[in-house]
């Protein structure tokens, strides 16, 4: 079994979409093995998205990710990293395939409702960024 890290971003929490997105995650066969609500500080958001520091959208991204509460969760299943990326769809909802979370829920390229780790290394880093060992089932 493989684990990935997922976020329900502020735009989705604000629109009462936590339940709908969790339902879609579970229907796709992934198990939620840890979850909590957080309101990120600037320092936490900048650290989480450190790979994007210096890019033109960085400031907007940090402002967005600190604008309201988020849900962070660890998903477990078969082929979870790639499979959950597929369920999310492309970063820009205009390019996201029909039936994906971003096609259905994202507002635009920045306010795109969900996050998922892009590699085993990212998943490891991101899970331990937000969860202590004793919070994982
Ligand atoms: P995430 O890391 O949030 O799962 P992703 O891996 O599909 O998304 P990244 O390239 O890692 O996309 O970008 C991180 C986030 O930064 C995106 O989800 C989006 O919110 C924002 N972002 C990325 N590229 C752009 C862009 N060109 N314009 C505006 N916002 C962007
Ligand atoms: Mg990414």
PDB file of N, CA and C in Angstrom, residues 8 12-13 16-26 32 71 105:
ATOM      1  N   UNK A   8      -7.551  19.756   1.267  1.00  0.00           N
ATOM      2  CA  UNK A   8      -8.736  20.456   0.770  1.00  0.00           C
ATOM      3  C   UNK A   8      -8.463  21.937   1.052  1.00  0.00           C
ATOM      4  N   UNK A  12     -12.359  25.538  -1.171  1.00  0.00           N
ATOM      5  CA  UNK A  12     -13.303  24.416  -1.068  1.00  0.00           C
ATOM      6  C   UNK A  12     -13.907  24.328   0.330  1.00  0.00           C
ATOM      7  N   UNK A  13     -13.088  24.545   1.371  1.00  0.00           N
ATOM      8  CA  UNK A  13     -13.624  24.543   2.734  1.00  0.00           C
ATOM      9  C   UNK A  13     -14.663  25.645   2.869  1.00  0.00           C
ATOM     10  N   UNK A  16     -18.119  24.819   1.658  1.00  0.00           N
ATOM     11  CA  UNK A  16     -18.745  23.619   2.254  1.00  0.00           C
ATOM     12  C   UNK A  16     -18.577  22.374   1.388  1.00  0.00           C
ATOM     13  N   UNK A  17     -17.382  22.215   0.811  1.00  0.00           N
ATOM     14  CA  UNK A  17     -17.144  21.067  -0.072  1.00  0.00           C
ATOM     15  C   UNK A  17     -16.305  19.961   0.573  1.00  0.00           C
ATOM     16  N   UNK A  18     -16.026  20.061   1.881  1.00  0.00           N
ATOM     17  CA  UNK A  18     -15.201  19.019   2.520  1.00  0.00           C
ATOM     18  C   UNK A  18     -15.846  17.643   2.339  1.00  0.00           C
ATOM     19  N   UNK A  19     -17.114  17.549   2.677  1.00  0.00           N
ATOM     20  CA  UNK A  19     -17.807  16.259   2.615  1.00  0.00           C
ATOM     21  C   UNK A  19     -17.862  15.698   1.208  1.00  0.00           C
ATOM     22  N   UNK A  20     -18.164  16.554   0.240  1.00  0.00           N
ATOM     23  CA  UNK A  20     -18.250  16.102  -1.162  1.00  0.00           C
ATOM     24  C   UNK A  20     -16.896  15.580  -1.629  1.00  0.00           C
ATOM     25  N   UNK A  21     -15.821  16.274  -1.277  1.00  0.00           N
ATOM     26  CA  UNK A  21     -14.484  15.860  -1.721  1.00  0.00           C
ATOM     27  C   UNK A  21     -14.051  14.587  -0.995  1.00  0.00           C
ATOM     28  N   UNK A  22     -14.322  14.484   0.298  1.00  0.00           N
ATOM     29  CA  UNK A  22     -14.000  13.239   1.031  1.00  0.00           C
ATOM     30  C   UNK A  22     -14.774  12.061   0.419  1.00  0.00           C
ATOM     31  N   UNK A  23     -16.023  12.293   0.065  1.00  0.00           N
ATOM     32  CA  UNK A  23     -16.826  11.229  -0.557  1.00  0.00           C
ATOM     33  C   UNK A  23     -16.181  10.761  -1.861  1.00  0.00           C
ATOM     34  N   UNK A  24     -15.740  11.711  -2.676  1.00  0.00           N
ATOM     35  CA  UNK A  24     -15.108  11.363  -3.957  1.00  0.00           C
ATOM     36  C   UNK A  24     -13.804  10.593  -3.733  1.00  0.00           C
ATOM     37  N   UNK A  25     -13.034  11.017  -2.711  1.00  0.00           N
ATOM     38  CA  UNK A  25     -11.775  10.326  -2.381  1.00  0.00           C
ATOM     39  C   UNK A  25     -12.071   8.880  -1.972  1.00  0.00           C
ATOM     40  N   UNK A  26     -13.052   8.699  -1.107  1.00  0.00           N
ATOM     41  CA  UNK A  26     -13.388   7.354  -0.630  1.00  0.00           C
ATOM     42  C   UNK A  26     -14.004   6.509  -1.740  1.00  0.00           C
ATOM     43  N   UNK A  32      -8.846   7.263   4.049  1.00  0.00           N
ATOM     44  CA  UNK A  32      -8.306   8.401   4.806  1.00  0.00           C
ATOM     45  C   UNK A  32      -7.800   7.856   6.134  1.00  0.00           C
ATOM     46  N   UNK A  71      -8.315  21.468   5.179  1.00  0.00           N
ATOM     47  CA  UNK A  71      -8.248  20.111   5.729  1.00  0.00           C
ATOM     48  C   UNK A  71      -7.004  19.455   5.156  1.00  0.00           C
ATOM     49  N   UNK A 105     -14.814  21.372  -9.158  1.00  0.00           N
ATOM     50  CA  UNK A 105     -14.866  22.278  -8.001  1.00  0.00           C
ATOM     51  C   UNK A 105     -13.954  23.495  -8.087  1.00  0.00           C
TER      52      UNK A 105
END
